[in-house]
Tab-separated table of C-alpha atoms in Angstrom:
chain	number	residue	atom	x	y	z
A	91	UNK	CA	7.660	73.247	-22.712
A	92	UNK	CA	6.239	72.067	-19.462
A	93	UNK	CA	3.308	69.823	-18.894
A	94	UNK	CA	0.368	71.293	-16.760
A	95	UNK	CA	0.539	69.578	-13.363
A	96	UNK	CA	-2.703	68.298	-14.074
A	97	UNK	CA	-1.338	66.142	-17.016
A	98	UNK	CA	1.606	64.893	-15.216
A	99	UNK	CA	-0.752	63.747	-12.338
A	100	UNK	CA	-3.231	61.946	-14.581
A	101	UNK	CA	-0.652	59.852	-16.397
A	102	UNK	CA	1.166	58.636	-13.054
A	103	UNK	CA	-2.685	57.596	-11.806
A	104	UNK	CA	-2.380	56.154	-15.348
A	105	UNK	CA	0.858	54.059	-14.909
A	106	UNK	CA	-0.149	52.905	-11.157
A	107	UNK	CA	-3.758	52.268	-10.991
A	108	UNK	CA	-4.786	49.908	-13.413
A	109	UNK	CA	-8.303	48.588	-14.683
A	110	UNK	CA	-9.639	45.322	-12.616
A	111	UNK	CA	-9.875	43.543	-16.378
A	112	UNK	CA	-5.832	44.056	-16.467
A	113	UNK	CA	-5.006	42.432	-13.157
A	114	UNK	CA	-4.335	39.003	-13.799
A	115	UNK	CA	-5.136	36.543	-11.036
A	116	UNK	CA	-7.649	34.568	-9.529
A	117	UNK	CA	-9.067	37.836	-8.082
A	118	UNK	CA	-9.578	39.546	-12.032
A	119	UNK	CA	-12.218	36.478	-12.430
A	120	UNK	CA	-15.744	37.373	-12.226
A	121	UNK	CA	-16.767	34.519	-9.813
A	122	UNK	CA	-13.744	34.919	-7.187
A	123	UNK	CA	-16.157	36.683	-4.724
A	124	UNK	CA	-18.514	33.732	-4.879
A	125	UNK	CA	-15.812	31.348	-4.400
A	126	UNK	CA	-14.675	32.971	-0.800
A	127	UNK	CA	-16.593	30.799	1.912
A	128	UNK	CA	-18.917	32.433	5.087
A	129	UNK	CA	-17.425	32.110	8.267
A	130	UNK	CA	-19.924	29.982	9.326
A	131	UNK	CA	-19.316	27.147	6.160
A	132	UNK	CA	-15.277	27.326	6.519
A	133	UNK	CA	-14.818	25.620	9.445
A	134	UNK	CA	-17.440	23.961	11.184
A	135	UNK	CA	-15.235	21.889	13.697
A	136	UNK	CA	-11.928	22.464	15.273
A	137	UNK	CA	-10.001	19.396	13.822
A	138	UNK	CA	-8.337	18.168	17.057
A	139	UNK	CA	-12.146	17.438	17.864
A	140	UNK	CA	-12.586	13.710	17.331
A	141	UNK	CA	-15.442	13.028	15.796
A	142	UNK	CA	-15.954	8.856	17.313
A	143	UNK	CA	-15.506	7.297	20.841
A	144	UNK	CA	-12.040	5.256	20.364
A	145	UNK	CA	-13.280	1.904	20.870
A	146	UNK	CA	-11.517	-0.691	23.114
A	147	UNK	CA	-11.189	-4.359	21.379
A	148	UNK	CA	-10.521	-6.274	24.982
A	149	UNK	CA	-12.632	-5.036	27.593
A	150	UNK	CA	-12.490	-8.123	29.558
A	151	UNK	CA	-10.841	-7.459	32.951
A	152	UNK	CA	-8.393	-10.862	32.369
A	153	UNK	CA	-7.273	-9.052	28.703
A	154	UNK	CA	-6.793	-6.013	29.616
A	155	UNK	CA	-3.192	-4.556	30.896
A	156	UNK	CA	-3.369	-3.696	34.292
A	157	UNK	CA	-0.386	-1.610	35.529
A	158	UNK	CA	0.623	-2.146	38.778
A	159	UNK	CA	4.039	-1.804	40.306
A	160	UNK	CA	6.258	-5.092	41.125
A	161	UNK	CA	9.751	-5.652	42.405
A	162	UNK	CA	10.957	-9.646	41.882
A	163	UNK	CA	13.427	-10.569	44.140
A	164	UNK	CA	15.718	-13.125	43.620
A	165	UNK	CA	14.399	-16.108	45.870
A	166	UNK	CA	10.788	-15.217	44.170
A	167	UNK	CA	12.541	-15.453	40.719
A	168	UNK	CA	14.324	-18.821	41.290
A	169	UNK	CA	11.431	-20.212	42.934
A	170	UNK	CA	9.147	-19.314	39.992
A	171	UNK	CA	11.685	-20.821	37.786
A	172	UNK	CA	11.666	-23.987	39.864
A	173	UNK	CA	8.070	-24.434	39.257
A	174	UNK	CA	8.209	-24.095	35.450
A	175	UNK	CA	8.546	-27.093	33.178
A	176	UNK	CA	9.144	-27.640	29.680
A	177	UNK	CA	7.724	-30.366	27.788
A	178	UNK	CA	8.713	-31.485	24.510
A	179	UNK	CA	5.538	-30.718	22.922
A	180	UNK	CA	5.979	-27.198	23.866
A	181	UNK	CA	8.859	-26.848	22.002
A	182	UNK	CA	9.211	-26.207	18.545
A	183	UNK	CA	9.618	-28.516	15.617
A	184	UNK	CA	13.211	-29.339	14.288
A	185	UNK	CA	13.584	-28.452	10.815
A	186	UNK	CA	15.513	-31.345	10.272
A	187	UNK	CA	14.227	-34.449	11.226
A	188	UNK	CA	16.412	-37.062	10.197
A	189	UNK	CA	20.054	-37.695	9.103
A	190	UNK	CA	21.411	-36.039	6.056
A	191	UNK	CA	22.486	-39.097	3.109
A	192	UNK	CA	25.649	-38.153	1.462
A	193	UNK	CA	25.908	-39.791	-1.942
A	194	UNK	CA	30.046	-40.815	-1.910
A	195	UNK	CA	29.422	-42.244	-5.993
A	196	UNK	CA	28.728	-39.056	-7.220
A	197	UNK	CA	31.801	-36.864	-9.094
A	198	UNK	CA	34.013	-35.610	-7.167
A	199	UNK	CA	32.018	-36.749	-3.636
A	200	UNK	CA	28.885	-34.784	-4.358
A	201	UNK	CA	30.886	-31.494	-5.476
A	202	UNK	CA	31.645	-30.190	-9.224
A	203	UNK	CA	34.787	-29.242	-10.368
């Protein structure tokens, strides 16, 4: 026998549609409209905004790097050079300050065998 149409329309509705307390999700909880933010409170500022002044440590005129174009020639590079002197003092320590003591009585001249 044949089902009215009527039937056969309210059990596909049936299968399809189902009740808001059978959808599982955040959006089946009672408090997920509540949890959407406004417009206005999502996002207040763009985030490429910086919110500070960057802050320069050196603002001296000496300190800071001044960019300016120079070409060295040769004679201004030897003669720059010439001027230049190195003093000792300048220099770094040597690690090793005085003469290294071999001790010839041990075995085998200091070595193990």
């Amino acid at each position: 026998m044949a089902k009215p149409a009527g039937a056969t329309l309210i059990q596909t509705l049936r299968r399809y549609v189902k009740k808001p307390w059978e959808i599982t999700g955040p959006c089946a909880d009672r408090e997920y409209r509540h949890a959407i933010p406004k417009s206005t409170e999502y996002r207040l500022e763009c985030p490429a905004t910086t919110k500070l002044k960057a802050i320069v440590p050196t603002s001296d005129p000496e300190a800071v790097f001044d960019i300016k174009r120079t070409v060295l020639k040769k004679a201004n590079v030897v003669k720059m050079m010439k001027e230049q002197a190195f003093k000792v003092v300048d220099l770094p320590l040597v690690y090793l300050a005085g003469a290294v003591e071999e001790d010839i009585n041990t075995r085998g001249g200091g070595y193990q065998k």
